[in-house]
Amino acid sequence: MSLIFYFAPMSTASVTEAVLAELDVSCERIELEIGANGTRRPDFLVINPNGRVPTILHDGVVIWESAAITLYLGEIFGVTAGLYPPAGLQRGEAMKWIVWTNMVLAEAGGRLAITLDGDGAAQEGSPDWVQPELRDARVADKAKQDINSGLHILDSALAGKLFLLGDYSLVDTHAQCFVSWLGMMGIDIPAYPHVSAWLQRCVARPALAKLMDA
Ligand SMILES: N[C@@H](CCC(=O)N[C@@H](CS)C(=O)NCC(=O)O)C(=O)O
């Protein structure tokens, strides 16, 4: 079995890093810089033409998009590890939360991030460059509104539960990474008591605590 993990520190690849840590799967790690000298390098664009991390290469097959990678690793390694439901009803729930996290929380988080990100120093045409009209308070307000709607949904789902599927699973590993990131961007996570308590339980997991100490 060959598994290669392409990542950049402090990026969306942290989601896959957390999933791999929980699964305790060994892999070759290839660190890339964000931008022309890494994620946009021609030799990496051959692997992932989107020029983004996380990307994995498993036995010659490339998978990108953090949600797809979690779903895939869950199916391949997570079921036997007891961290992902086998095919069936609960698998459907797992897929729902993983895809929803990316489509709702990460999407709105991405809109908020571009209003906070950087000082405009990146040159036009570089992947970090953001059009000035997008660095706008209205964009930030709408993004925050969408994030808060999402967090209300998550908070209701976690009421009376320890974890999203009942027991801890890769669904929690995946979602907590994005929720932590929203907290880092100033979203008031303690305003959501069930989300806040769940996040504390997730980050106390030995695999995740170890990653955060590294
Ligand atoms: N929707 C993608 C987003 C991945 C993404 O945007 N990754 C950023 C880092 S946070 C990246 O690789 N950027 C490199 C670039 O734009 O060159 C996912 O969830 O995997």
XYZ file of N, CA and C and ligand atoms in Angstrom:
662
model
N 0.850 -1.195 0.000
C 0.000 0.000 0.000
C 0.885 1.244 0.000
N 0.570 2.155 -0.889
C 1.320 3.405 -0.895
C 0.351 4.575 -0.735
N 0.642 5.421 0.231
C -0.219 6.576 0.478
C 0.665 7.812 0.638
N 0.443 8.781 -0.248
C 1.214 10.030 -0.175
C 0.240 11.155 0.176
N 0.645 11.985 1.113
C -0.191 13.097 1.577
C 0.538 14.400 1.272
N -0.050 15.216 0.415
C 0.496 16.533 0.073
C -0.203 17.556 0.954
N 0.592 18.358 1.636
C -0.013 19.312 2.585
C 0.795 20.600 2.654
N 0.172 21.603 3.211
C 0.882 22.827 3.607
C 0.472 23.085 5.047
N 1.416 23.538 5.882
C 1.048 23.819 7.281
C -0.028 24.910 7.346
N -0.855 24.851 8.356
C -1.894 25.871 8.588
C -2.781 26.085 7.356
N -3.252 24.993 6.785
C -4.111 25.100 5.600
C -5.253 24.100 5.751
N -6.090 24.013 4.743
C -7.181 23.032 4.774
C -6.637 21.604 4.905
N -5.376 21.422 4.555
C -4.773 20.092 4.691
C -4.732 19.629 6.147
N -4.887 20.553 7.087
C -4.919 20.158 8.511
C -6.082 19.209 8.780
N -7.136 19.309 7.999
C -8.288 18.415 8.170
C -7.848 16.971 7.890
N -7.186 16.796 6.766
C -6.731 15.445 6.398
C -5.649 14.965 7.358
N -4.820 15.892 7.818
C -3.784 15.531 8.780
C -4.437 14.971 10.052
N -5.519 15.608 10.493
C -6.219 15.139 11.697
C -6.864 13.771 11.444
N -7.447 13.593 10.277
C -8.088 12.311 9.949
C -7.032 11.196 9.914
N -5.898 11.480 9.288
C -4.825 10.473 9.222
C -4.289 10.165 10.622
N -4.217 11.193 11.464
C -3.721 10.985 12.833
C -4.688 10.086 13.599
N -5.984 10.346 13.475
C -6.965 9.498 14.173
C -6.879 8.055 13.675
N -6.691 7.912 12.377
C -6.667 6.562 11.800
C -5.342 5.860 12.070
N -4.330 6.648 12.420
C -2.993 6.115 12.642
C -2.489 5.352 11.415
N -2.736 5.952 10.258
C -2.301 5.340 8.995
C -0.958 5.948 8.624
N -0.014 5.118 8.259
C 1.280 5.693 7.894
C 1.250 6.113 6.427
N 1.913 7.210 6.160
C 1.934 7.719 4.791
C 3.209 8.522 4.594
N 3.508 8.751 3.320
C 4.623 9.649 3.006
C 4.048 11.056 2.972
N 4.685 11.978 3.697
C 4.164 13.347 3.767
C 5.014 14.245 2.888
N 4.360 14.982 1.989
C 5.106 15.918 1.144
C 4.584 17.327 1.432
N 5.484 18.144 2.007
C 5.086 19.508 2.380
C 5.310 20.449 1.205
N 4.312 21.250 0.922
C 4.404 22.224 -0.170
C 4.166 23.614 0.387
N 4.800 24.577 -0.247
C 4.435 25.969 0.058
C 3.157 26.273 -0.709
N 2.401 27.241 -0.212
C 1.258 27.716 -0.980
C 1.812 28.673 -2.043
N 1.420 28.454 -3.287
C 1.810 29.418 -4.323
C 2.759 28.852 -5.358
N 3.376 29.768 -6.079
C 4.141 29.414 -7.274
C 5.247 28.400 -7.020
N 5.816 28.428 -5.784
C 6.921 27.507 -5.514
C 6.470 26.171 -4.928
N 5.172 25.966 -4.838
C 4.680 24.719 -4.244
C 3.411 24.247 -4.914
N 2.272 24.699 -4.370
C 0.981 24.204 -4.876
C 0.747 24.540 -6.345
N 1.417 25.575 -6.856
C 1.216 25.952 -8.267
C 2.408 25.551 -9.141
N 3.275 24.719 -8.598
C 4.428 24.240 -9.365
C 3.943 23.270 -10.434
N 4.513 23.326 -11.642
C 4.024 22.440 -12.707
C 3.995 20.968 -12.309
N 4.996 20.490 -11.562
C 4.988 19.056 -11.221
C 3.859 18.709 -10.254
N 3.412 19.662 -9.418
C 2.259 19.377 -8.550
C 0.947 19.543 -9.324
N 0.921 20.488 -10.262
C -0.311 20.680 -11.054
C -0.643 19.441 -11.888
N 0.371 18.636 -12.189
C 0.114 17.374 -12.899
C -0.669 16.436 -11.976
N -0.371 16.501 -10.681
C -1.052 15.640 -9.704
C -2.428 16.212 -9.366
N -2.467 17.490 -9.035
C -3.750 18.149 -8.752
C -3.814 19.438 -9.570
N -4.524 19.405 -10.680
C -4.577 20.590 -11.550
C -5.237 21.799 -10.900
N -5.903 21.586 -9.743
C -6.467 22.719 -9.002
C -5.393 23.470 -8.225
N -4.234 22.831 -8.069
C -3.136 23.472 -7.338
C -3.460 23.692 -5.876
N -4.112 22.707 -5.243
C -4.530 22.899 -3.849
C -4.223 21.678 -2.989
N -4.060 21.961 -1.714
C -3.942 20.897 -0.715
C -5.137 21.008 0.219
N -5.578 19.882 0.806
C -4.976 18.552 0.786
C -5.199 17.833 -0.550
N -4.215 16.957 -0.828
C -4.317 16.008 -1.934
C -3.691 14.710 -1.420
N -4.298 13.594 -1.777
C -3.639 12.323 -1.450
C -3.473 11.507 -2.735
N -2.488 10.654 -2.702
C -2.238 9.728 -3.815
C -2.190 8.341 -3.176
N -3.250 7.559 -3.423
C -3.342 6.247 -2.780
C -3.249 5.166 -3.850
N -2.196 4.382 -3.764
C -1.965 3.322 -4.753
C -2.186 3.836 -6.173
N -1.629 5.029 -6.447
C -1.646 5.574 -7.812
C -2.875 6.392 -8.154
N -3.869 6.438 -7.259
C -5.079 7.220 -7.556
C -5.045 8.528 -6.752
N -5.280 9.633 -7.461
C -5.239 10.949 -6.802
C -6.635 11.322 -6.319
N -6.698 11.807 -5.085
C -7.975 12.311 -4.561
C -7.722 13.692 -3.983
N -8.530 14.642 -4.399
C -8.460 15.987 -3.818
C -9.822 16.349 -3.279
N -9.896 17.505 -2.609
C -11.060 18.018 -1.873
C -11.115 17.320 -0.505
N -10.998 18.133 0.532
C -10.910 17.573 1.884
C -12.112 16.689 2.236
N -13.308 17.068 1.775
C -14.482 16.247 2.115
C -14.382 14.876 1.442
N -14.003 14.888 0.163
C -13.875 13.614 -0.562
C -12.802 12.737 0.092
N -11.728 13.383 0.543
C -10.632 12.620 1.157
C -11.093 11.989 2.476
N -11.839 12.748 3.290
C -12.332 12.165 4.553
C -13.303 11.016 4.275
N -14.197 11.221 3.314
C -15.151 10.151 2.972
C -14.395 8.900 2.523
N -13.376 9.119 1.701
C -12.612 8.005 1.149
C -11.804 7.286 2.241
N -11.071 8.070 3.036
C -10.254 7.442 4.086
C -11.150 6.749 5.112
N -12.310 7.340 5.345
C -13.264 6.720 6.271
C -13.674 5.349 5.764
N -14.017 5.308 4.492
C -14.478 4.041 3.915
C -13.357 2.994 3.883
N -12.166 3.426 3.492
C -11.067 2.463 3.312
C -10.458 2.009 4.651
N -10.228 2.984 5.560
C -9.525 2.636 6.811
C -10.387 2.803 8.058
N -11.423 3.656 7.957
C -12.149 4.060 9.162
C -13.105 3.015 9.702
N -13.677 2.209 8.829
C -14.691 1.246 9.283
C -14.038 0.218 10.211
N -12.905 -0.325 9.766
C -12.247 -1.335 10.612
C -11.681 -0.701 11.886
N -11.352 0.589 11.802
C -10.830 1.269 13.002
C -11.957 1.674 13.955
N -13.198 1.452 13.555
C -14.340 1.825 14.405
C -14.580 3.328 14.442
N -14.076 4.028 13.415
C -14.207 5.493 13.401
C -15.100 5.994 12.269
N -15.722 5.070 11.549
C -16.567 5.467 10.414
C -17.607 4.379 10.214
N -18.870 4.762 9.971
C -19.896 3.720 9.874
C -19.772 2.880 8.608
N -20.113 1.612 8.693
C -20.156 0.793 7.471
C -21.288 1.278 6.576
N -21.307 0.807 5.320
C -22.368 1.214 4.389
C -23.721 0.975 5.048
N -24.605 1.950 4.922
C -25.913 1.811 5.563
C -26.415 3.167 6.012
N -27.412 3.152 6.867
C -28.087 4.399 7.248
C -27.146 5.407 7.903
N -26.333 4.914 8.849
C -25.464 5.852 9.557
C -24.379 6.413 8.638
N -23.995 5.623 7.621
C -23.047 6.129 6.618
C -23.643 7.366 5.934
N -24.933 7.305 5.662
C -25.615 8.446 5.042
C -25.502 9.690 5.914
N -25.680 9.495 7.212
C -25.566 10.633 8.144
C -24.149 11.193 8.142
N -23.184 10.279 8.106
C -21.775 10.712 8.091
C -21.511 11.558 6.845
N -21.980 11.070 5.709
C -21.749 11.796 4.446
C -22.411 13.167 4.504
N -23.616 13.200 5.054
C -24.360 14.470 5.157
C -23.538 15.513 5.909
N -23.001 15.143 7.078
C -22.300 16.144 7.890
C -20.959 16.547 7.285
N -20.280 15.601 6.667
C -18.972 15.936 6.076
C -19.163 16.886 4.886
N -20.101 16.549 4.017
C -20.328 17.399 2.836
C -20.900 18.754 3.278
N -21.811 18.737 4.213
C -22.416 19.989 4.713
C -21.343 20.898 5.324
N -20.427 20.322 6.075
C -19.359 21.131 6.683
C -18.629 21.932 5.609
N -18.314 21.265 4.497
C -17.575 21.968 3.449
C -18.453 22.948 2.676
N -19.666 22.501 2.366
C -20.538 23.330 1.524
C -21.078 24.547 2.274
N -21.256 24.416 3.578
C -21.858 25.522 4.343
C -20.789 26.247 5.176
N -20.171 25.538 6.122
C -19.253 26.234 7.033
C -17.964 26.669 6.332
N -17.357 25.747 5.567
C -16.080 26.102 4.939
C -16.287 27.118 3.816
N -17.377 26.981 3.109
C -17.641 27.927 2.001
C -17.788 29.346 2.553
N -18.625 29.497 3.592
C -18.814 30.832 4.175
C -17.534 31.299 4.869
N -16.825 30.355 5.500
C -15.548 30.697 6.145
C -14.549 31.221 5.120
N -14.560 30.643 3.945
C -13.661 31.092 2.876
C -13.982 32.524 2.468
N -15.266 32.861 2.447
C -15.658 34.235 2.100
C -15.225 35.210 3.191
N -15.345 34.751 4.443
C -14.898 35.626 5.544
C -13.372 35.792 5.491
N -12.688 34.680 5.216
C -11.214 34.717 5.225
C -10.674 35.732 4.221
N -11.303 35.836 3.059
C -10.725 36.759 2.070
C -10.915 38.218 2.482
N -11.848 38.462 3.371
C -11.998 39.848 3.829
C -10.987 40.171 4.928
N -10.417 39.128 5.543
C -9.469 39.352 6.639
C -8.040 39.166 6.185
N -7.910 38.353 5.134
C -6.638 37.784 4.753
C -5.689 38.799 4.136
N -4.521 38.891 4.690
C -3.447 39.622 4.017
C -3.639 41.132 4.031
N -2.696 41.790 3.432
C -2.707 43.247 3.449
C -2.706 43.798 2.033
N -3.092 42.927 1.085
C -3.136 43.379 -0.303
C -1.775 43.326 -0.967
N -0.786 42.783 -0.236
C 0.575 42.790 -0.773
C 0.775 41.781 -1.905
N -0.063 40.730 -1.910
C 0.124 39.704 -2.954
C -0.134 40.338 -4.325
N 0.643 39.905 -5.297
C 0.540 40.525 -6.617
C -0.653 39.985 -7.388
N -1.231 40.835 -8.201
C -2.346 40.424 -9.041
C -1.944 39.179 -9.819
N -2.817 38.197 -9.847
C -2.510 36.967 -10.590
C -1.964 35.875 -9.693
N -1.452 36.220 -8.501
C -0.962 35.170 -7.603
C -2.169 34.556 -6.904
N -2.056 33.297 -6.446
C -3.227 32.665 -5.829
C -3.699 33.383 -4.574
N -2.818 34.149 -3.937
C -3.205 34.827 -2.700
C -3.835 36.195 -2.957
N -3.818 36.601 -4.197
C -4.315 37.939 -4.490
C -5.843 37.966 -4.440
N -6.371 38.960 -3.757
C -7.827 39.083 -3.639
C -8.237 40.439 -4.196
N -9.239 40.421 -5.061
C -9.686 41.698 -5.637
C -10.126 42.633 -4.516
N -9.697 43.888 -4.578
C -10.012 44.826 -3.487
C -11.507 44.901 -3.195
N -12.353 44.760 -4.227
C -13.805 44.907 -3.987
C -14.360 43.773 -3.130
N -13.584 42.661 -3.028
C -14.050 41.564 -2.178
C -13.654 41.769 -0.712
N -12.698 42.679 -0.486
C -12.313 42.993 0.909
C -13.283 44.059 1.424
N -14.493 43.639 1.661
C -15.581 44.577 1.868
C -16.349 44.154 3.115
N -16.757 45.134 3.912
C -17.483 44.822 5.153
C -18.777 44.078 4.859
N -19.411 44.375 3.705
C -20.685 43.690 3.404
C -20.446 42.214 3.125
N -19.322 41.920 2.472
C -18.973 40.514 2.209
C -18.743 39.801 3.541
N -18.031 40.471 4.444
C -17.745 39.868 5.760
C -19.035 39.656 6.540
N -19.933 40.653 6.504
C -21.184 40.531 7.275
C -22.034 39.375 6.768
N -22.124 39.240 5.441
C -22.940 38.157 4.874
C -22.303 36.801 5.215
N -20.974 36.746 5.135
C -20.285 35.485 5.458
C -20.552 35.113 6.917
N -20.466 36.106 7.815
C -20.694 35.830 9.251
C -22.131 35.370 9.490
N -23.060 36.002 8.790
C -24.473 35.608 8.914
C -24.644 34.137 8.495
N -24.025 33.766 7.390
C -24.152 32.380 6.900
C -23.462 31.389 7.845
N -22.317 31.801 8.387
C -21.611 30.929 9.347
C -22.478 30.739 10.590
N -23.052 31.824 11.072
C -23.871 31.721 12.289
C -25.109 30.868 12.053
N -25.714 30.968 10.870
C -26.862 30.081 10.576
C -26.407 28.624 10.624
N -25.240 28.368 10.046
C -24.712 27.003 10.056
C -24.440 26.521 11.470
N -23.868 27.401 12.288
C -23.546 26.996 13.665
C -24.803 26.745 14.497
N -25.882 27.452 14.195
C -27.169 27.172 14.867
C -27.622 25.744 14.543
N -27.471 25.379 13.285
C -27.885 24.028 12.857
C -27.032 22.980 13.581
N -25.724 23.247 13.626
C -24.813 22.299 14.281
C -25.122 22.217 15.780
N -25.388 23.358 16.376
C -25.676 23.400 17.820
C -26.930 22.576 18.138
N -27.961 22.729 17.319
C -29.199 21.950 17.561
C -28.924 20.465 17.380
N -28.107 20.139 16.375
C -27.822 18.719 16.117
C -27.048 18.081 17.269
N -26.253 18.904 17.973
C -25.413 18.351 19.043
C -26.105 18.349 20.406
N -27.290 18.954 20.482
C -28.006 18.986 21.777
C -28.300 17.552 22.217
N -27.905 17.223 23.426
C -28.182 15.885 23.966
C -27.292 14.788 23.414
N -26.244 15.181 22.679
C -25.338 14.172 22.094
C -23.900 14.520 22.442
N -23.067 13.490 22.564
C -21.650 13.767 22.773
C -20.976 14.116 21.449
N -21.340 13.366 20.398
C -20.715 13.560 19.087
C -21.790 13.474 17.999
N -21.432 13.868 16.783
C -22.468 14.003 15.749
C -23.203 12.704 15.444
N -22.497 11.596 15.462
C -23.177 10.316 15.189
C -23.438 9.550 16.487
N -23.302 10.208 17.619
C -23.444 9.509 18.902
C -22.071 9.270 19.485
N -21.384 8.245 18.967
C -19.986 8.006 19.361
C -19.052 8.840 18.479
N -17.836 9.036 18.965
C -16.855 9.812 18.189
C -16.586 9.125 16.851
N -16.482 9.937 15.800
C -16.169 9.382 14.472
C -15.375 10.415 13.673
N -14.956 10.009 12.489
C -14.208 10.927 11.616
C -15.052 12.121 11.196
N -16.352 12.014 11.339
C -17.238 13.149 11.063
C -16.881 14.292 12.021
N -16.662 13.941 13.287
C -16.276 14.955 14.278
C -14.873 15.483 13.992
N -13.960 14.570 13.634
C -12.583 14.993 13.323
C -12.623 16.057 12.231
N -13.392 15.763 11.198
C -13.478 16.646 10.033
C -14.122 17.984 10.411
N -15.299 17.918 11.013
C -16.061 19.144 11.283
C -15.355 20.032 12.305
N -14.717 19.410 13.322
C -14.107 20.247 14.353
C -12.965 21.100 13.803
N -12.283 20.597 12.765
C -11.186 21.388 12.179
C -11.734 22.703 11.623
N -12.849 22.606 10.896
C -13.411 23.821 10.295
C -14.000 24.738 11.368
N -14.632 24.147 12.383
C -15.217 24.985 13.441
C -14.097 25.699 14.213
N -12.996 24.997 14.475
C -11.859 25.650 15.155
C -11.334 26.818 14.327
N -11.254 26.601 13.029
C -10.784 27.664 12.118
C -11.723 28.880 12.175
N -13.023 28.628 12.223
C -13.976 29.748 12.325
C -13.739 30.513 13.625
N -13.446 29.766 14.693
C -13.137 30.414 15.978
C -11.894 31.292 15.857
N -10.893 30.793 15.120
C -9.655 31.574 14.947
C -9.918 32.868 14.182
N -10.984 32.849 13.366
C -11.304 34.066 12.601
C -12.246 34.992 13.377
N -12.462 34.690 14.642
C -13.236 35.613 15.478
C -14.710 35.263 15.607
N -15.138 34.146 15.054
C -16.539 33.734 15.246
C -16.698 33.282 16.704
N -17.804 33.706 17.310
C -18.010 33.470 18.740
C -18.533 32.044 18.981
N -17.620 31.092 19.047
C -18.033 29.686 19.229
C -18.702 29.474 20.606
N -18.196 30.110 21.693
C -18.867 29.914 22.995
C -20.343 30.331 22.989
N -20.751 31.129 22.000
C -22.181 31.496 21.918
C -23.037 30.269 21.565
N -22.393 29.201 21.148
C -23.104 27.958 20.787
C -22.694 26.891 21.799
N -23.439 26.749 22.893
C -22.960 25.918 24.012
C -22.727 24.453 23.647
N -23.587 23.886 22.802
C -23.394 22.465 22.457
C -22.175 22.303 21.541
N -22.014 23.261 20.615
C -20.839 23.208 19.722
C -19.567 23.388 20.547
N -19.626 24.320 21.464
C -18.447 24.632 22.267
C -18.006 23.424 23.113
N -18.980 22.772 23.757
C -18.645 21.614 24.597
C -18.142 20.454 23.723
N -18.757 20.291 22.555
C -18.344 19.230 21.613
C -16.904 19.466 21.145
N -16.593 20.736 20.833
C -15.241 21.071 20.373
C -14.200 20.702 21.435
N -14.526 21.001 22.696
C -13.599 20.648 23.787
C -13.389 19.135 23.838
N -14.493 18.389 23.654
C -14.360 16.915 23.682
C -13.499 16.443 22.507
N -13.705 17.064 21.345
C -12.937 16.632 20.157
C -11.445 16.905 20.337
N -11.108 18.118 20.766
C -9.682 18.458 20.844
C -8.969 17.729 21.980
N -9.762 17.135 22.895
C -9.151 16.338 23.967
C -8.780 14.932 23.490
N -9.196 14.562 22.293
C -8.831 13.241 21.758
C -7.306 13.141 21.697
N -6.726 12.031 22.138
C -5.255 11.970 22.179
C -4.599 12.284 20.834
N -5.144 11.778 19.739
C -4.509 11.994 18.439
C -4.524 13.476 18.073
N -5.616 14.148 18.388
C -5.723 15.560 18.027
C -4.902 16.431 18.989
N -4.909 16.073 20.263
C -4.116 16.826 21.241
C -2.633 16.741 20.863
N -2.208 15.545 20.430
C -0.799 15.350 20.051
C -0.449 16.227 18.840
N -1.367 16.266 17.891
C -1.121 17.100 16.692
C -0.972 18.561 17.077
N -1.831 19.014 17.983
C -1.810 20.428 18.361
C -0.551 20.781 19.140
N 0.022 19.773 19.849
C 1.257 20.023 20.605
C 2.480 19.998 19.710
N 2.340 19.374 18.536
C 3.524 19.166 17.669
C 4.040 20.491 17.114
N -12.191 22.996 -1.249
C -10.817 22.605 -1.039
C -10.038 23.841 -0.617
C -8.550 23.579 -0.559
C -7.777 24.888 -0.517
O -8.285 25.959 -0.832
N -6.514 24.780 -0.129
C -5.666 25.955 -0.114
C -4.954 26.058 1.230
S -6.101 26.398 2.534
C -4.589 25.791 -1.158
O -4.104 24.697 -1.349
N -4.177 26.872 -1.805
C -3.090 26.804 -2.701
C -3.181 27.727 -3.858
O -4.233 28.377 -4.028
O -2.195 27.759 -4.590
C -10.741 21.506 0.021
O -11.618 21.469 0.893
O -9.830 20.668 -0.053
